Coordinates of C-alpha atoms in Angstrom, one line a residue:
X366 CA -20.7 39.0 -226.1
X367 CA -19.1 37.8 -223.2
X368 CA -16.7 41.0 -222.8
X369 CA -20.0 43.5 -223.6
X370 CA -21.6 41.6 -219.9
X371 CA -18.1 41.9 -218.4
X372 CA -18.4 46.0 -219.4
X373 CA -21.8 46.2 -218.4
X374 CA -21.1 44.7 -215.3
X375 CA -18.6 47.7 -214.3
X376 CA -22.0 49.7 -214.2
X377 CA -23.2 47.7 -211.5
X378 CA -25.3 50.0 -208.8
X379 CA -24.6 53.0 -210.5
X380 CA -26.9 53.5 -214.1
X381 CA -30.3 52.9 -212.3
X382 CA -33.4 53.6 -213.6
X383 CA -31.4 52.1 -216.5
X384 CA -30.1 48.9 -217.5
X385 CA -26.6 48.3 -217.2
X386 CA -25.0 47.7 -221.1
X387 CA -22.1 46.7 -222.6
X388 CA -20.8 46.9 -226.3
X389 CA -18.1 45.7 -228.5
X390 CA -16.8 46.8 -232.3
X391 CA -15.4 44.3 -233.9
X392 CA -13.8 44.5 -237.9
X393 CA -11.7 41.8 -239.2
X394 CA -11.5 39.6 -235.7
X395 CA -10.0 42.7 -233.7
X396 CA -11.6 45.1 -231.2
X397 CA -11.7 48.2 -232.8
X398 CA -13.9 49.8 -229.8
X399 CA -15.7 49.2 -226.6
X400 CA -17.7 50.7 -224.0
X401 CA -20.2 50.8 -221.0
X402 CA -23.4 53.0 -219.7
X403 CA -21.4 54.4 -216.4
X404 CA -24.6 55.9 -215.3
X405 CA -28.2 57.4 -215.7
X406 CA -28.1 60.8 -218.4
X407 CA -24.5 60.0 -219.3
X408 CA -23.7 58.5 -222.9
X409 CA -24.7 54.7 -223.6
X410 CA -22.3 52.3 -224.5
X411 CA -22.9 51.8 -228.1
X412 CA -21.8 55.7 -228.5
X413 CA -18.9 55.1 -226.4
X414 CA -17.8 52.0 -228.4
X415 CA -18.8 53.7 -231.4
X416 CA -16.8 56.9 -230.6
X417 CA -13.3 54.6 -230.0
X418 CA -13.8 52.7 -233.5
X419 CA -14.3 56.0 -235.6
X420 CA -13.9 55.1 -238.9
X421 CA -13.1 51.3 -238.5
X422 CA -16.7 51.2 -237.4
X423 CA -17.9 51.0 -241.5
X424 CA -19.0 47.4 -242.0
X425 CA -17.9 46.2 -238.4
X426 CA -20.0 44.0 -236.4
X427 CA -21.2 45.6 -232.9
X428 CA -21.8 43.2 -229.9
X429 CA -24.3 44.7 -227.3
X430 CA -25.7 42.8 -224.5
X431 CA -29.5 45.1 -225.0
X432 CA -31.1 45.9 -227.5
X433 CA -29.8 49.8 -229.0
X434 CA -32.9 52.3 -227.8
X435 CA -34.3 54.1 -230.6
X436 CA -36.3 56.8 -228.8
X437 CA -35.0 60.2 -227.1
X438 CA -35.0 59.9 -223.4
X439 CA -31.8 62.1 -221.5
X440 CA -29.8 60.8 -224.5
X441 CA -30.4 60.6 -228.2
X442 CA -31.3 57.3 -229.4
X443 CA -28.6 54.7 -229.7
X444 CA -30.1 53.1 -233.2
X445 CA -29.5 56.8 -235.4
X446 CA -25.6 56.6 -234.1
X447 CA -25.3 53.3 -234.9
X448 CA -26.6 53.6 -238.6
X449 CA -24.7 56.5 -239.5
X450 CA -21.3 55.1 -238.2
X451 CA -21.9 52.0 -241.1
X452 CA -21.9 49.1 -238.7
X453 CA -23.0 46.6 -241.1
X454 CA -24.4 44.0 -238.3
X455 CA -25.4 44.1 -235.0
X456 CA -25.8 41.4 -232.4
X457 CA -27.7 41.8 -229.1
X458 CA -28.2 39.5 -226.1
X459 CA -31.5 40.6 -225.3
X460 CA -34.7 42.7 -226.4
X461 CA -35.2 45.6 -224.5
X462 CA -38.5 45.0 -222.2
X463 CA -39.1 48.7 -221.6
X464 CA -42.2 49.6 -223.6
X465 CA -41.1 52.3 -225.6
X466 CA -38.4 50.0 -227.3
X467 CA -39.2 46.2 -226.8
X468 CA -37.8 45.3 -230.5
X469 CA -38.3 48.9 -231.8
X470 CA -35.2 49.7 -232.3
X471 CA -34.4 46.2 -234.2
X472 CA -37.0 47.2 -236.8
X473 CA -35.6 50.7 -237.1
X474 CA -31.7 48.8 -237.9
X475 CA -33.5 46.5 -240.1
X476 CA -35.2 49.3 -241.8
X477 CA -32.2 50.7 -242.4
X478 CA -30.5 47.8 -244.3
X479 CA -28.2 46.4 -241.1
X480 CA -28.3 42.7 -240.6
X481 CA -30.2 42.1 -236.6
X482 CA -29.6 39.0 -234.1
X483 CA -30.2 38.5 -231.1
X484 CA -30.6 35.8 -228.2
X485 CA -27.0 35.8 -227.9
X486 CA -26.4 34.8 -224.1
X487 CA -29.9 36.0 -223.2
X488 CA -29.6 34.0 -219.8
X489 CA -27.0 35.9 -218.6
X490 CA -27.8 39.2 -220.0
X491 CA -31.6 38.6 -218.3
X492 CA -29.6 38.0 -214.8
X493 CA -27.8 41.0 -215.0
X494 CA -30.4 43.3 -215.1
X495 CA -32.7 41.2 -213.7
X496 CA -33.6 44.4 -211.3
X497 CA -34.3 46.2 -214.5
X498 CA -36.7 44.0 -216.0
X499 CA -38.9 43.5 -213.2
X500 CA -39.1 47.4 -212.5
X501 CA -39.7 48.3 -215.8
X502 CA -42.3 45.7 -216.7
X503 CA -44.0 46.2 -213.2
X504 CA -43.5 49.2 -212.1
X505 CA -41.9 47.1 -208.7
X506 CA -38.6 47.0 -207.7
X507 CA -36.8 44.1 -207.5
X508 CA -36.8 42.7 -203.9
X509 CA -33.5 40.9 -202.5
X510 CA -33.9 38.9 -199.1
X511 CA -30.8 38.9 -197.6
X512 CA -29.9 37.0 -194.1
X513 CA -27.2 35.9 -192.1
X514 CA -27.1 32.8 -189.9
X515 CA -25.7 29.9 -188.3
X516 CA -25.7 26.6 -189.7
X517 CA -28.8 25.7 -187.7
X518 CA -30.5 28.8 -188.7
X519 CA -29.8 31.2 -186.0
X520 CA -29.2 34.9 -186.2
X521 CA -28.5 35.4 -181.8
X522 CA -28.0 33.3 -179.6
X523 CA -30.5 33.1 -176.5
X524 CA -29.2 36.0 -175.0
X525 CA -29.1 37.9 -177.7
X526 CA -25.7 37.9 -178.7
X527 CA -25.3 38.3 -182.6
X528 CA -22.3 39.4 -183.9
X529 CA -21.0 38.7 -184.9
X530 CA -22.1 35.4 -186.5
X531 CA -20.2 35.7 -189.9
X532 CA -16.8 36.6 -190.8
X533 CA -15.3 39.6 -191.9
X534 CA -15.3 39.0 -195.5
X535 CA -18.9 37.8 -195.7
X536 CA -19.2 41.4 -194.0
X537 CA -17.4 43.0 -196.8
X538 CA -19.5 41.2 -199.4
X539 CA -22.6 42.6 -197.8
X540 CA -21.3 46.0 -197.7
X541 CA -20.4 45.3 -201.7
X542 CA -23.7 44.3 -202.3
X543 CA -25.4 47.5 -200.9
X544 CA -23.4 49.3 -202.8
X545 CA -25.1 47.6 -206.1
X546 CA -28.3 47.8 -204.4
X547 CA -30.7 51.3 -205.0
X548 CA -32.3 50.8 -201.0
X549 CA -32.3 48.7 -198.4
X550 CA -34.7 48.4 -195.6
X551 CA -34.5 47.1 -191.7
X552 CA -36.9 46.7 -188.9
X553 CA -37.2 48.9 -186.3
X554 CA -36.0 45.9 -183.8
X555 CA -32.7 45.5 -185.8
X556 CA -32.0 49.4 -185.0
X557 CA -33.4 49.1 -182.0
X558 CA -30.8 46.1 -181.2
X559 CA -27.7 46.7 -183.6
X560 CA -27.8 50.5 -184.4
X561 CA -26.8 50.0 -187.5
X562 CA -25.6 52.6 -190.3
X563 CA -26.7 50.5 -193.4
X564 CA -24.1 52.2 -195.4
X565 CA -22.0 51.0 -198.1
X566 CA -18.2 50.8 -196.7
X567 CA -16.5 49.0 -199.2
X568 CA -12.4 48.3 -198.9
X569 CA -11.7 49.7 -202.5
X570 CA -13.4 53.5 -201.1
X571 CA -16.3 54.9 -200.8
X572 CA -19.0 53.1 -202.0
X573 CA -22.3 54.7 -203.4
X574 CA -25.1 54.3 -200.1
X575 CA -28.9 53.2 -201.1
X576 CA -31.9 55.0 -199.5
X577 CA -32.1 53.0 -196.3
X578 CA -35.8 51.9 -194.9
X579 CA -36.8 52.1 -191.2
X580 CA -40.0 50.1 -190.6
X581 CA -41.2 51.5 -188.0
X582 CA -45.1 51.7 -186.7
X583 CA -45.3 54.0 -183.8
X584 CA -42.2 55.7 -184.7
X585 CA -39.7 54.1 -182.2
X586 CA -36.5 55.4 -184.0
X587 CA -34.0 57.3 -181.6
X588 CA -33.0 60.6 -182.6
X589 CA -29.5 59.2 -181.9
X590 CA -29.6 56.3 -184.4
X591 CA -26.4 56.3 -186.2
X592 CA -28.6 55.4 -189.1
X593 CA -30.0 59.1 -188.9
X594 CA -26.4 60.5 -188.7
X595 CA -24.1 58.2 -190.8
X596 CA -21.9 60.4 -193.0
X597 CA -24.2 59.5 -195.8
X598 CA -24.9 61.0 -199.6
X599 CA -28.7 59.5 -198.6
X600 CA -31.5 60.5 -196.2
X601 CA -32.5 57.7 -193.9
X602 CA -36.4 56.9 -194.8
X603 CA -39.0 56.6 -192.2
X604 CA -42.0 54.2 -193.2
X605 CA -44.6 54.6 -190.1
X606 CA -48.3 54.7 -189.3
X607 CA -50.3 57.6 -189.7
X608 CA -51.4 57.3 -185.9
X609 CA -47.9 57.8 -185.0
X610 CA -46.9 61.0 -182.9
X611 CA -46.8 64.1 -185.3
X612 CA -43.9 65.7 -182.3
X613 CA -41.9 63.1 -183.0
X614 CA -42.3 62.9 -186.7
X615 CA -41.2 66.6 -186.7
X616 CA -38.2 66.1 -184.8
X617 CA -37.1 63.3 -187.0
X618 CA -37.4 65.6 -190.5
X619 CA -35.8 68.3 -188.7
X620 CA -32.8 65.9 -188.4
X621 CA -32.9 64.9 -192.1
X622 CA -35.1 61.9 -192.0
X623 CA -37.9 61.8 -194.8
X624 CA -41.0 60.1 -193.1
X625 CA -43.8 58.2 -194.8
X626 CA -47.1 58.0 -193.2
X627 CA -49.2 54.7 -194.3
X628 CA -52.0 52.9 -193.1
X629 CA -51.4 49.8 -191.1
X630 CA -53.1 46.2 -191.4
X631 CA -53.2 43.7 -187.9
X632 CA -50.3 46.0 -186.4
X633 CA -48.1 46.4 -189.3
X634 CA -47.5 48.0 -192.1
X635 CA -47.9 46.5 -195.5
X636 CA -44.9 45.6 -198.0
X637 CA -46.6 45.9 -201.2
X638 CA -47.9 49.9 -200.9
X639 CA -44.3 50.2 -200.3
X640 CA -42.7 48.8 -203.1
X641 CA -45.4 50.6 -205.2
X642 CA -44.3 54.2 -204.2
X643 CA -40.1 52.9 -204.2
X644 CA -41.0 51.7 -207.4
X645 CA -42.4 55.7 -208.9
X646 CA -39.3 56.6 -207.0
X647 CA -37.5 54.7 -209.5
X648 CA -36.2 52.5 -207.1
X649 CA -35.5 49.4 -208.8
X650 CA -33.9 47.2 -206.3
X651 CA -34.4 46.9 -202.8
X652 CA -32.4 44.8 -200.4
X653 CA -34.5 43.3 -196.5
X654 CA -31.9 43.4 -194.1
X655 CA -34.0 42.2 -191.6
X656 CA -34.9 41.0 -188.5
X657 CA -37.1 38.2 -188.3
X658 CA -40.7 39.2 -188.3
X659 CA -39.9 41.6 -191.3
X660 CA -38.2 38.3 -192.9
X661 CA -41.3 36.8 -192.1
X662 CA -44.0 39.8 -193.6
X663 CA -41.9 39.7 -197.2
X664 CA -42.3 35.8 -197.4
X665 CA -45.4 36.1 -196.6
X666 CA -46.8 39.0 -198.9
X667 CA -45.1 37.2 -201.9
X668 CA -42.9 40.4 -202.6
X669 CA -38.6 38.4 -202.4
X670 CA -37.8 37.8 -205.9
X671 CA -34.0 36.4 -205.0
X672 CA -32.4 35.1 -201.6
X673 CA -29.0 35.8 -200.4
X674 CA -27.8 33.7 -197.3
X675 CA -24.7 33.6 -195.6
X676 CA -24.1 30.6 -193.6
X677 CA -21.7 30.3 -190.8
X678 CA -20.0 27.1 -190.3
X679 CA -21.4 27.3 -186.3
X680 CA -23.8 25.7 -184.4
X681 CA -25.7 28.0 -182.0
X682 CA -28.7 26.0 -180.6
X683 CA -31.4 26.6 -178.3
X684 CA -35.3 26.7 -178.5
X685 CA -35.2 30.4 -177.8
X686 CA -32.7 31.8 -179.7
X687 CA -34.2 33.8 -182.9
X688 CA -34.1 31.9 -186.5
X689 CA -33.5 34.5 -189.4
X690 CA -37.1 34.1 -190.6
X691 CA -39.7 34.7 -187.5
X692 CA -43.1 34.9 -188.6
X693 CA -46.3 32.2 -187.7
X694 CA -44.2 29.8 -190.4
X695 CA -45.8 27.5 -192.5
X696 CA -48.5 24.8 -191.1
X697 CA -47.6 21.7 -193.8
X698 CA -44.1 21.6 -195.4
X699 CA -46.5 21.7 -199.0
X700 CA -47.0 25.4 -198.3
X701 CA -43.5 26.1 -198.4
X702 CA -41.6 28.6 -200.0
X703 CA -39.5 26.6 -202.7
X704 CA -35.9 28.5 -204.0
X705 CA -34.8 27.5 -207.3
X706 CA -31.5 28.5 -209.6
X707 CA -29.5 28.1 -206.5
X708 CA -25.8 28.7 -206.4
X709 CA -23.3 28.2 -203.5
X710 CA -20.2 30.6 -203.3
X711 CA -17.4 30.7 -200.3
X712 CA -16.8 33.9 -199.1
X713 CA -14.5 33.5 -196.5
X714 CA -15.1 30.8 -193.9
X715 CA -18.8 31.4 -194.6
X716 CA -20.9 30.1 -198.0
X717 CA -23.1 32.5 -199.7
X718 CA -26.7 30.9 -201.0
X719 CA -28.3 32.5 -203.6
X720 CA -31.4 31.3 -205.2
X721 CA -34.7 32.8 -206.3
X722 CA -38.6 32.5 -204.8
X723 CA -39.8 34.6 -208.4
X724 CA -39.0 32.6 -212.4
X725 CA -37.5 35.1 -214.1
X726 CA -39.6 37.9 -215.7
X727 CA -40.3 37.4 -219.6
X728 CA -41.5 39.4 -222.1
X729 CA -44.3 39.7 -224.5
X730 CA -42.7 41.4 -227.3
X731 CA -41.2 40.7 -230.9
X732 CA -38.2 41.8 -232.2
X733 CA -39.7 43.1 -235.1

């Protein structure tokens, strides 16, 4: 089970709306197959696993970290493939949450006469596509709050000055984690300030870009931006107010930009009508990149499910100079936003905290 994760980790950021899976044949103690989902519409990885063992797949045993769908979606379903190539067991990590399946396609194996289990590594199988069970239980995507500071909590000094605060490889990582991300989203002030392209450039080539998320109320975005003319497989996304000017909303389509007009609430614009349309999009993760007061909003509207910090080993100081979560802040330290499941990774000269705000999603179904 442990090498079907490791395979259905080299899916990462490219199978969405699906899950990323993994799957092993094993006869006799040897690999006779393996395989991975490489990406939405293309074959899953019990076929591909399948398809390598050929015949040594009769009375195998086939490790897969999700349970085998058993309806027709883009693909035929995984269960009929696995029945008619005789695997005589089949272990899974995890049921399938999605609605059509959740422990469907166990019953159709057991129907058939193959021995089921399942619960193998759940933990770590749930973590992996932790992005995938949130969307496709909620219709939501899974929302990554992701900030770079000083040991004190800085993101600028007083001035202004902010960069760059981390190192190059904590850089790189952010650039990695983009790339495994389906959007990310930014402030107006952080374009306004930084210009940024919020593109996936990634040392090993090209990395795949996510839709990238202006907030921007009265439509402030310079028809400059390099965000509006990255060399980019993505349109950059506008999210204003309906009260912003329709000239300059025009000029920004006519340079490529998709806008989205919503209401606005006490001078911004809400998170959570947001994440409902990314989420019909079939945007399933979604990475805030910032600044401060949109930091703040996503705290404060309950959407962050997981928070990614890198922390500088500096000291920057000063009353004035901007923390990386803005906002009116808490009033008693019992109101607090607590971050559990954390883990502490160096990346560089910089440490990378992760934790999440959201327990992770379960789900009401039986394996039949």
């Amino acid at each position: 089970m442990e090498r079907a994760l490791s395979l259905a980790a080299q899916g990462k950021g490219k199978t969405s709306p699906n899950p990323m899976v993994g799957a092993v044949v094993v006869k006799q103690g040897l690999v006779v197959g393996e395989g991975y989902h490489l990406r939405a519409g293309s074959d899953h990885a019990e076929v591909i696993a399948l398809r390598e063992a050929k015949e040594s797949a009769a009375g195998a045993t086939l490790y897969v970290s999700l349970e085998p769908c058993c309806h027709y979606g883009k693909t035929p379903p995984c269960t009929e493939r696995i029945i008619e190539s005789g695997i005589g067991r089949v272990v899974a990590s995890m049921l399938d949450p999605n609605p059509l399946m959740c422990g469907k396609g166990f019953a159709r194996l057991k129907e058939a006469g193959l021995q089921v289990e399942w619960g193998l590594m759940e933990q770590e199988s749930r973590r992996l596509n932790e992005a995938y069970v949130k969307w496709i239980t909620t219709g939501m995507p899974f929302v990554i709050l992701k900030g770079a500071a000083s040991l004190d909590g800085k993101i600028a000094t007083s001035t202004g000055e902010s960069r760059w605060i981390t190192g190059e490889k904590a850089r790189e990582k952010v650039h990695q984690l983009r790339n495994e991300v389906d959007a990310v989203m930014v402030g107006i002030g952080t374009v306004l300030k930084d210009d940024p392209q919020l593109t996936a450039r990634i040392p090993s080539g090209r990395g795949k870009d996510p839709l990238r998320i202006i907030l921007d109320t009265a439509a402030r975005l310079p028809l400059n931006s390099k965000v509006i003319h990255a060399d980019s497989r993505t349109k950059a996304l506008l999210v204003t107010s309906v009260s912003s000017p329709r000239e300059k909303l025009e000029e920004l389509r006519s340079r490529g930009v998709e806008v989205w007009s919503m209401e606005e609430e006490g001078g911004r614009i809400p998170l959570q009508p947001v994440l409902k349309r990314l989420g019909e999009r079939e945007i399933m993760s979604l990475m805030i990149e910032g600044g401060s007061e949109v930091n703040a909003a996503a705290l404060e509207e309950g959407i962050v499910d997981k928070v990614i910090l890198f922390l500088s080993p500096r000291l920057i100081g000063g009353a004035s100079a901007p923390s990386w979560i803005g906002g009116k802040g808490i009033q008693s330290l019992e109101g607090s936003w607590s971050v559990k499941n954390i883990s502490l990774e160096w990346v560089g000269d910089d440490i990378m905290f992760e934790g999440y705000l959201q327990p992770p999603r379960n789900t009401a179904c039986s394996p039949g």
